[in-house]
Amino acid sequence: MTRSEPRFVDAILDWPGTWFLARLALVGAYLLGGIVKLTDWPAAVAEQAHFGMNPPYFWAALTIGIEIVGPLLILTGRLVWLGAGMLGVFTLFAAFTANAFWTMSAGQERFMATNAFFEHVGLIGGFVLVALVAERARRRA
């Protein structure tokens, strides 16, 4: 069977580091966010209060846990389905909480919230894909 992609694309896709770097690109913002929140607890609590989450201390702690544990599961290749599920549900919840564009009147704020909402949906698709790829690789091993 002949391949249709150029050789350099084939080489990139076959390189073992590509799988790790792709996962890091997907989860890096979450991991960094969790670390930043962990090192600035008052700001993490204030962020939750800003979005109306009560009690904000509980939601800040839960957010930090998800944003650190989920990426680590995906990056280490252990229980990838769980890490992807954690981050997918978290991202869906965040999209509805922080980007409720349907409640806004037309204008720049609604435009930006709409874009952010659907970017979150795209991330959720990425989490489903990383779980699928990891599961197929596990079954082949």
mmCIF file with all atom_site columns, N, CA, C and O in Angstrom, residues 9-51:
data_model
loop_
_atom_site.group_PDB
_atom_site.id
_atom_site.type_symbol
_atom_site.label_atom_id
_atom_site.label_alt_id
_atom_site.label_comp_id
_atom_site.label_asym_id
_atom_site.label_entity_id
_atom_site.label_seq_id
_atom_site.pdbx_PDB_ins_code
_atom_site.Cartn_x
_atom_site.Cartn_y
_atom_site.Cartn_z
_atom_site.occupancy
_atom_site.B_iso_or_equiv
_atom_site.pdbx_formal_charge
_atom_site.auth_seq_id
_atom_site.auth_comp_id
_atom_site.auth_asym_id
_atom_site.auth_atom_id
_atom_site.pdbx_PDB_model_num
ATOM 1   N N  . VAL A 1 9  ? 6.176   14.287 6.631  1.00 0.00 ? 9  VAL A N  1
ATOM 2   C CA . VAL A 1 9  ? 4.991   14.112 7.473  1.00 0.00 ? 9  VAL A CA 1
ATOM 3   C C  . VAL A 1 9  ? 5.002   12.713 8.074  1.00 0.00 ? 9  VAL A C  1
ATOM 4   O O  . VAL A 1 9  ? 4.739   12.522 9.266  1.00 0.00 ? 9  VAL A O  1
ATOM 5   N N  . ASP A 1 10 ? 5.328   11.733 7.273  1.00 0.00 ? 10 ASP A N  1
ATOM 6   C CA . ASP A 1 10 ? 5.428   10.355 7.736  1.00 0.00 ? 10 ASP A CA 1
ATOM 7   C C  . ASP A 1 10 ? 6.470   10.246 8.853  1.00 0.00 ? 10 ASP A C  1
ATOM 8   O O  . ASP A 1 10 ? 6.233   9.585  9.877  1.00 0.00 ? 10 ASP A O  1
ATOM 9   N N  . ALA A 1 11 ? 7.602   10.917 8.674  1.00 0.00 ? 11 ALA A N  1
ATOM 10  C CA . ALA A 1 11 ? 8.657   10.875 9.694  1.00 0.00 ? 11 ALA A CA 1
ATOM 11  C C  . ALA A 1 11 ? 8.195   11.524 10.996 1.00 0.00 ? 11 ALA A C  1
ATOM 12  O O  . ALA A 1 11 ? 8.470   11.008 12.089 1.00 0.00 ? 11 ALA A O  1
ATOM 13  N N  . ILE A 1 12 ? 7.490   12.635 10.901 1.00 0.00 ? 12 ILE A N  1
ATOM 14  C CA . ILE A 1 12 ? 6.982   13.311 12.103 1.00 0.00 ? 12 ILE A CA 1
ATOM 15  C C  . ILE A 1 12 ? 5.969   12.429 12.825 1.00 0.00 ? 12 ILE A C  1
ATOM 16  O O  . ILE A 1 12 ? 6.019   12.266 14.041 1.00 0.00 ? 12 ILE A O  1
ATOM 17  N N  . LEU A 1 13 ? 5.060   11.830 12.069 1.00 0.00 ? 13 LEU A N  1
ATOM 18  C CA . LEU A 1 13 ? 4.023   10.995 12.682 1.00 0.00 ? 13 LEU A CA 1
ATOM 19  C C  . LEU A 1 13 ? 4.595   9.708  13.266 1.00 0.00 ? 13 LEU A C  1
ATOM 20  O O  . LEU A 1 13 ? 4.059   9.177  14.235 1.00 0.00 ? 13 LEU A O  1
ATOM 21  N N  . ASP A 1 14 ? 5.692   9.202  12.687 1.00 0.00 ? 14 ASP A N  1
ATOM 22  C CA . ASP A 1 14 ? 6.320   7.984  13.200 1.00 0.00 ? 14 ASP A CA 1
ATOM 23  C C  . ASP A 1 14 ? 7.259   8.242  14.370 1.00 0.00 ? 14 ASP A C  1
ATOM 24  O O  . ASP A 1 14 ? 7.616   7.308  15.080 1.00 0.00 ? 14 ASP A O  1
ATOM 25  N N  . TRP A 1 15 ? 7.686   9.482  14.563 1.00 0.00 ? 15 TRP A N  1
ATOM 26  C CA . TRP A 1 15 ? 8.617   9.793  15.645 1.00 0.00 ? 15 TRP A CA 1
ATOM 27  C C  . TRP A 1 15 ? 7.915   9.593  16.989 1.00 0.00 ? 15 TRP A C  1
ATOM 28  O O  . TRP A 1 15 ? 6.823   10.147 17.215 1.00 0.00 ? 15 TRP A O  1
ATOM 29  N N  . PRO A 1 16 ? 8.478   8.807  17.905 1.00 0.00 ? 16 PRO A N  1
ATOM 30  C CA . PRO A 1 16 ? 7.821   8.535  19.192 1.00 0.00 ? 16 PRO A CA 1
ATOM 31  C C  . PRO A 1 16 ? 7.517   9.798  20.008 1.00 0.00 ? 16 PRO A C  1
ATOM 32  O O  . PRO A 1 16 ? 6.519   9.843  20.726 1.00 0.00 ? 16 PRO A O  1
ATOM 33  N N  . GLY A 1 17 ? 8.315   10.814 19.887 1.00 0.00 ? 17 GLY A N  1
ATOM 34  C CA . GLY A 1 17 ? 8.092   12.047 20.645 1.00 0.00 ? 17 GLY A CA 1
ATOM 35  C C  . GLY A 1 17 ? 6.858   12.821 20.212 1.00 0.00 ? 17 GLY A C  1
ATOM 36  O O  . GLY A 1 17 ? 6.330   13.633 20.987 1.00 0.00 ? 17 GLY A O  1
ATOM 37  N N  . THR A 1 18 ? 6.381   12.581 19.009 1.00 0.00 ? 18 THR A N  1
ATOM 38  C CA . THR A 1 18 ? 5.206   13.289 18.514 1.00 0.00 ? 18 THR A CA 1
ATOM 39  C C  . THR A 1 18 ? 3.987   13.012 19.382 1.00 0.00 ? 18 THR A C  1
ATOM 40  O O  . THR A 1 18 ? 3.216   13.917 19.690 1.00 0.00 ? 18 THR A O  1
ATOM 41  N N  . TRP A 1 19 ? 3.810   11.789 19.794 1.00 0.00 ? 19 TRP A N  1
ATOM 42  C CA . TRP A 1 19 ? 2.653   11.413 20.628 1.00 0.00 ? 19 TRP A CA 1
ATOM 43  C C  . TRP A 1 19 ? 2.690   12.171 21.951 1.00 0.00 ? 19 TRP A C  1
ATOM 44  O O  . TRP A 1 19 ? 1.689   12.734 22.391 1.00 0.00 ? 19 TRP A O  1
ATOM 45  N N  . PHE A 1 20 ? 3.871   12.236 22.586 1.00 0.00 ? 20 PHE A N  1
ATOM 46  C CA . PHE A 1 20 ? 3.970   12.973 23.846 1.00 0.00 ? 20 PHE A CA 1
ATOM 47  C C  . PHE A 1 20 ? 3.767   14.471 23.628 1.00 0.00 ? 20 PHE A C  1
ATOM 48  O O  . PHE A 1 20 ? 3.025   15.114 24.378 1.00 0.00 ? 20 PHE A O  1
ATOM 49  N N  . LEU A 1 21 ? 4.399   15.040 22.614 1.00 0.00 ? 21 LEU A N  1
ATOM 50  C CA . LEU A 1 21 ? 4.272   16.478 22.372 1.00 0.00 ? 21 LEU A CA 1
ATOM 51  C C  . LEU A 1 21 ? 2.844   16.877 22.016 1.00 0.00 ? 21 LEU A C  1
ATOM 52  O O  . LEU A 1 21 ? 2.368   17.944 22.423 1.00 0.00 ? 21 LEU A O  1
ATOM 53  N N  . ALA A 1 22 ? 2.138   16.028 21.284 1.00 0.00 ? 22 ALA A N  1
ATOM 54  C CA . ALA A 1 22 ? 0.741   16.322 20.957 1.00 0.00 ? 22 ALA A CA 1
ATOM 55  C C  . ALA A 1 22 ? -0.105  16.333 22.224 1.00 0.00 ? 22 ALA A C  1
ATOM 56  O O  . ALA A 1 22 ? -0.958  17.214 22.414 1.00 0.00 ? 22 ALA A O  1
ATOM 57  N N  . ARG A 1 23 ? 0.134   15.373 23.122 1.00 0.00 ? 23 ARG A N  1
ATOM 58  C CA . ARG A 1 23 ? -0.609  15.343 24.386 1.00 0.00 ? 23 ARG A CA 1
ATOM 59  C C  . ARG A 1 23 ? -0.251  16.542 25.254 1.00 0.00 ? 23 ARG A C  1
ATOM 60  O O  . ARG A 1 23 ? -1.122  17.144 25.889 1.00 0.00 ? 23 ARG A O  1
ATOM 61  N N  . LEU A 1 24 ? 1.027   16.915 25.259 1.00 0.00 ? 24 LEU A N  1
ATOM 62  C CA . LEU A 1 24 ? 1.451   18.084 26.036 1.00 0.00 ? 24 LEU A CA 1
ATOM 63  C C  . LEU A 1 24 ? 0.799   19.352 25.496 1.00 0.00 ? 24 LEU A C  1
ATOM 64  O O  . LEU A 1 24 ? 0.350   20.206 26.277 1.00 0.00 ? 24 LEU A O  1
ATOM 65  N N  . ALA A 1 25 ? 0.703   19.478 24.188 1.00 0.00 ? 25 ALA A N  1
ATOM 66  C CA . ALA A 1 25 ? 0.039   20.648 23.597 1.00 0.00 ? 25 ALA A CA 1
ATOM 67  C C  . ALA A 1 25 ? -1.432  20.701 24.005 1.00 0.00 ? 25 ALA A C  1
ATOM 68  O O  . ALA A 1 25 ? -1.977  21.775 24.266 1.00 0.00 ? 25 ALA A O  1
ATOM 69  N N  . LEU A 1 26 ? -2.071  19.546 24.074 1.00 0.00 ? 26 LEU A N  1
ATOM 70  C CA . LEU A 1 26 ? -3.479  19.486 24.439 1.00 0.00 ? 26 LEU A CA 1
ATOM 71  C C  . LEU A 1 26 ? -3.713  19.844 25.901 1.00 0.00 ? 26 LEU A C  1
ATOM 72  O O  . LEU A 1 26 ? -4.664  20.548 26.228 1.00 0.00 ? 26 LEU A O  1
ATOM 73  N N  . VAL A 1 27 ? -2.843  19.371 26.790 1.00 0.00 ? 27 VAL A N  1
ATOM 74  C CA . VAL A 1 27 ? -3.094  19.534 28.236 1.00 0.00 ? 27 VAL A CA 1
ATOM 75  C C  . VAL A 1 27 ? -2.235  20.597 28.898 1.00 0.00 ? 27 VAL A C  1
ATOM 76  O O  . VAL A 1 27 ? -2.443  20.913 30.071 1.00 0.00 ? 27 VAL A O  1
ATOM 77  N N  . GLY A 1 28 ? -1.287  21.177 28.190 1.00 0.00 ? 28 GLY A N  1
ATOM 78  C CA . GLY A 1 28 ? -0.339  22.115 28.795 1.00 0.00 ? 28 GLY A CA 1
ATOM 79  C C  . GLY A 1 28 ? -0.984  23.297 29.490 1.00 0.00 ? 28 GLY A C  1
ATOM 80  O O  . GLY A 1 28 ? -0.583  23.667 30.605 1.00 0.00 ? 28 GLY A O  1
ATOM 81  N N  . ALA A 1 29 ? -1.991  23.895 28.881 1.00 0.00 ? 29 ALA A N  1
ATOM 82  C CA . ALA A 1 29 ? -2.645  25.053 29.497 1.00 0.00 ? 29 ALA A CA 1
ATOM 83  C C  . ALA A 1 29 ? -3.351  24.663 30.796 1.00 0.00 ? 29 ALA A C  1
ATOM 84  O O  . ALA A 1 29 ? -3.365  25.442 31.758 1.00 0.00 ? 29 ALA A O  1
ATOM 85  N N  . TYR A 1 30 ? -3.917  23.461 30.840 1.00 0.00 ? 30 TYR A N  1
ATOM 86  C CA . TYR A 1 30 ? -4.581  23.005 32.063 1.00 0.00 ? 30 TYR A CA 1
ATOM 87  C C  . TYR A 1 30 ? -3.553  22.782 33.174 1.00 0.00 ? 30 TYR A C  1
ATOM 88  O O  . TYR A 1 30 ? -3.763  23.208 34.314 1.00 0.00 ? 30 TYR A O  1
ATOM 89  N N  . LEU A 1 31 ? -2.452  22.113 32.831 1.00 0.00 ? 31 LEU A N  1
ATOM 90  C CA . LEU A 1 31 ? -1.415  21.841 33.827 1.00 0.00 ? 31 LEU A CA 1
ATOM 91  C C  . LEU A 1 31 ? -0.828  23.137 34.363 1.00 0.00 ? 31 LEU A C  1
ATOM 92  O O  . LEU A 1 31 ? -0.700  23.322 35.586 1.00 0.00 ? 31 LEU A O  1
ATOM 93  N N  . LEU A 1 32 ? -0.513  24.057 33.483 1.00 0.00 ? 32 LEU A N  1
ATOM 94  C CA . LEU A 1 32 ? 0.014   25.346 33.901 1.00 0.00 ? 32 LEU A CA 1
ATOM 95  C C  . LEU A 1 32 ? -1.009  26.102 34.746 1.00 0.00 ? 32 LEU A C  1
ATOM 96  O O  . LEU A 1 32 ? -0.672  26.678 35.789 1.00 0.00 ? 32 LEU A O  1
ATOM 97  N N  . GLY A 1 33 ? -2.275  26.079 34.320 1.00 0.00 ? 33 GLY A N  1
ATOM 98  C CA . GLY A 1 33 ? -3.330  26.741 35.086 1.00 0.00 ? 33 GLY A CA 1
ATOM 99  C C  . GLY A 1 33 ? -3.444  26.182 36.491 1.00 0.00 ? 33 GLY A C  1
ATOM 100 O O  . GLY A 1 33 ? -3.609  26.924 37.465 1.00 0.00 ? 33 GLY A O  1
ATOM 101 N N  . GLY A 1 34 ? -3.365  24.868 36.616 1.00 0.00 ? 34 GLY A N  1
ATOM 102 C CA . GLY A 1 34 ? -3.439  24.244 37.938 1.00 0.00 ? 34 GLY A CA 1
ATOM 103 C C  . GLY A 1 34 ? -2.271  24.638 38.825 1.00 0.00 ? 34 GLY A C  1
ATOM 104 O O  . GLY A 1 34 ? -2.448  24.911 40.017 1.00 0.00 ? 34 GLY A O  1
ATOM 105 N N  . ILE A 1 35 ? -1.080  24.676 38.253 1.00 0.00 ? 35 ILE A N  1
ATOM 106 C CA . ILE A 1 35 ? 0.111   25.058 39.025 1.00 0.00 ? 35 ILE A CA 1
ATOM 107 C C  . ILE A 1 35 ? 0.025   26.514 39.454 1.00 0.00 ? 35 ILE A C  1
ATOM 108 O O  . ILE A 1 35 ? 0.322   26.860 40.603 1.00 0.00 ? 35 ILE A O  1
ATOM 109 N N  . VAL A 1 36 ? -0.387  27.393 38.539 1.00 0.00 ? 36 VAL A N  1
ATOM 110 C CA . VAL A 1 36 ? -0.523  28.820 38.869 1.00 0.00 ? 36 VAL A CA 1
ATOM 111 C C  . VAL A 1 36 ? -1.553  29.019 39.983 1.00 0.00 ? 36 VAL A C  1
ATOM 112 O O  . VAL A 1 36 ? -1.320  29.759 40.940 1.00 0.00 ? 36 VAL A O  1
ATOM 113 N N  . LYS A 1 37 ? -2.682  28.333 39.874 1.00 0.00 ? 37 LYS A N  1
ATOM 114 C CA . LYS A 1 37 ? -3.712  28.449 40.914 1.00 0.00 ? 37 LYS A CA 1
ATOM 115 C C  . LYS A 1 37 ? -3.210  27.912 42.253 1.00 0.00 ? 37 LYS A C  1
ATOM 116 O O  . LYS A 1 37 ? -3.497  28.479 43.308 1.00 0.00 ? 37 LYS A O  1
ATOM 117 N N  . LEU A 1 38 ? -2.463  26.822 42.198 1.00 0.00 ? 38 LEU A N  1
ATOM 118 C CA . LEU A 1 38 ? -1.917  26.240 43.421 1.00 0.00 ? 38 LEU A CA 1
ATOM 119 C C  . LEU A 1 38 ? -0.951  27.192 44.109 1.00 0.00 ? 38 LEU A C  1
ATOM 120 O O  . LEU A 1 38 ? -0.920  27.269 45.342 1.00 0.00 ? 38 LEU A O  1
ATOM 121 N N  . THR A 1 39 ? -0.190  27.940 43.325 1.00 0.00 ? 39 THR A N  1
ATOM 122 C CA . THR A 1 39 ? 0.786   28.873 43.900 1.00 0.00 ? 39 THR A CA 1
ATOM 123 C C  . THR A 1 39 ? 0.179   30.231 44.247 1.00 0.00 ? 39 THR A C  1
ATOM 124 O O  . THR A 1 39 ? 0.839   31.044 44.883 1.00 0.00 ? 39 THR A O  1
ATOM 125 N N  . ASP A 1 40 ? -1.052  30.476 43.810 1.00 0.00 ? 40 ASP A N  1
ATOM 126 C CA . ASP A 1 40 ? -1.738  31.730 44.153 1.00 0.00 ? 40 ASP A CA 1
ATOM 127 C C  . ASP A 1 40 ? -3.177  31.404 44.559 1.00 0.00 ? 40 ASP A C  1
ATOM 128 O O  . ASP A 1 40 ? -4.134  31.703 43.838 1.00 0.00 ? 40 ASP A O  1
ATOM 129 N N  . TRP A 1 41 ? -3.291  30.780 45.722 1.00 0.00 ? 41 TRP A N  1
ATOM 130 C CA . TRP A 1 41 ? -4.580  30.334 46.229 1.00 0.00 ? 41 TRP A CA 1
ATOM 131 C C  . TRP A 1 41 ? -5.621  31.453 46.293 1.00 0.00 ? 41 TRP A C  1
ATOM 132 O O  . TRP A 1 41 ? -6.757  31.249 45.860 1.00 0.00 ? 41 TRP A O  1
ATOM 133 N N  . PRO A 1 42 ? -5.288  32.654 46.813 1.00 0.00 ? 42 PRO A N  1
ATOM 134 C CA . PRO A 1 42 ? -6.300  33.717 46.865 1.00 0.00 ? 42 PRO A CA 1
ATOM 135 C C  . PRO A 1 42 ? -6.869  34.067 45.483 1.00 0.00 ? 42 PRO A C  1
ATOM 136 O O  . PRO A 1 42 ? -8.068  34.296 45.341 1.00 0.00 ? 42 PRO A O  1
ATOM 137 N N  . ALA A 1 43 ? -6.022  34.081 44.472 1.00 0.00 ? 43 ALA A N  1
ATOM 138 C CA . ALA A 1 43 ? -6.501  34.377 43.120 1.00 0.00 ? 43 ALA A CA 1
ATOM 139 C C  . ALA A 1 43 ? -7.378  33.240 42.594 1.00 0.00 ? 43 ALA A C  1
ATOM 140 O O  . ALA A 1 43 ? -8.372  33.484 41.900 1.00 0.00 ? 43 ALA A O  1
ATOM 141 N N  . ALA A 1 44 ? -7.026  32.003 42.925 1.00 0.00 ? 44 ALA A N  1
ATOM 142 C CA . ALA A 1 44 ? -7.835  30.854 42.496 1.00 0.00 ? 44 ALA A CA 1
ATOM 143 C C  . ALA A 1 44 ? -9.232  30.925 43.110 1.00 0.00 ? 44 ALA A C  1
ATOM 144 O O  . ALA A 1 44 ? -10.231 30.675 42.434 1.00 0.00 ? 44 ALA A O  1
ATOM 145 N N  . VAL A 1 45 ? -9.301  31.286 44.379 1.00 0.00 ? 45 VAL A N  1
ATOM 146 C CA . VAL A 1 45 ? -10.592 31.413 45.058 1.00 0.00 ? 45 VAL A CA 1
ATOM 147 C C  . VAL A 1 45 ? -11.379 32.584 44.461 1.00 0.00 ? 45 VAL A C  1
ATOM 148 O O  . VAL A 1 45 ? -12.583 32.475 44.202 1.00 0.00 ? 45 VAL A O  1
ATOM 149 N N  . ALA A 1 46 ? -10.693 33.686 44.214 1.00 0.00 ? 46 ALA A N  1
ATOM 150 C CA . ALA A 1 46 ? -11.361 34.860 43.629 1.00 0.00 ? 46 ALA A CA 1
ATOM 151 C C  . ALA A 1 46 ? -11.916 34.548 42.244 1.00 0.00 ? 46 ALA A C  1
ATOM 152 O O  . ALA A 1 46 ? -13.003 35.019 41.879 1.00 0.00 ? 46 ALA A O  1
ATOM 153 N N  . GLU A 1 47 ? -11.191 33.759 41.470 1.00 0.00 ? 47 GLU A N  1
ATOM 154 C CA . GLU A 1 47 ? -11.674 33.375 40.137 1.00 0.00 ? 47 GLU A CA 1
ATOM 155 C C  . GLU A 1 47 ? -12.982 32.606 40.252 1.00 0.00 ? 47 GLU A C  1
ATOM 156 O O  . GLU A 1 47 ? -13.932 32.857 39.498 1.00 0.00 ? 47 GLU A O  1
ATOM 157 N N  . GLN A 1 48 ? -13.045 31.672 41.179 1.00 0.00 ? 48 GLN A N  1
ATOM 158 C CA . GLN A 1 48 ? -14.269 30.888 41.356 1.00 0.00 ? 48 GLN A CA 1
ATOM 159 C C  . GLN A 1 48 ? -15.429 31.772 41.821 1.00 0.00 ? 48 GLN A C  1
ATOM 160 O O  . GLN A 1 48 ? -16.561 31.622 41.360 1.00 0.00 ? 48 GLN A O  1
ATOM 161 N N  . ALA A 1 49 ? -15.140 32.692 42.714 1.00 0.00 ? 49 ALA A N  1
ATOM 162 C CA . ALA A 1 49 ? -16.175 33.618 43.182 1.00 0.00 ? 49 ALA A CA 1
ATOM 163 C C  . ALA A 1 49 ? -16.676 34.489 42.036 1.00 0.00 ? 49 ALA A C  1
ATOM 164 O O  . ALA A 1 49 ? -17.873 34.758 41.924 1.00 0.00 ? 49 ALA A O  1
ATOM 165 N N  . HIS A 1 50 ? -15.755 34.904 41.161 1.00 0.00 ? 50 HIS A N  1
ATOM 166 C CA . HIS A 1 50 ? -16.121 35.725 39.998 1.00 0.00 ? 50 HIS A CA 1
ATOM 167 C C  . HIS A 1 50 ? -17.149 35.019 39.124 1.00 0.00 ? 50 HIS A C  1
ATOM 168 O O  . HIS A 1 50 ? -18.050 35.654 38.564 1.00 0.00 ? 50 HIS A O  1
ATOM 169 N N  . PHE A 1 51 ? -17.021 33.695 38.994 1.00 0.00 ? 51 PHE A N  1
ATOM 170 C CA . PHE A 1 51 ? -17.947 32.930 38.165 1.00 0.00 ? 51 PHE A CA 1
ATOM 171 C C  . PHE A 1 51 ? -19.159 32.429 38.939 1.00 0.00 ? 51 PHE A C  1
ATOM 172 O O  . PHE A 1 51 ? -19.957 31.645 38.422 1.00 0.00 ? 51 PHE A O  1
#
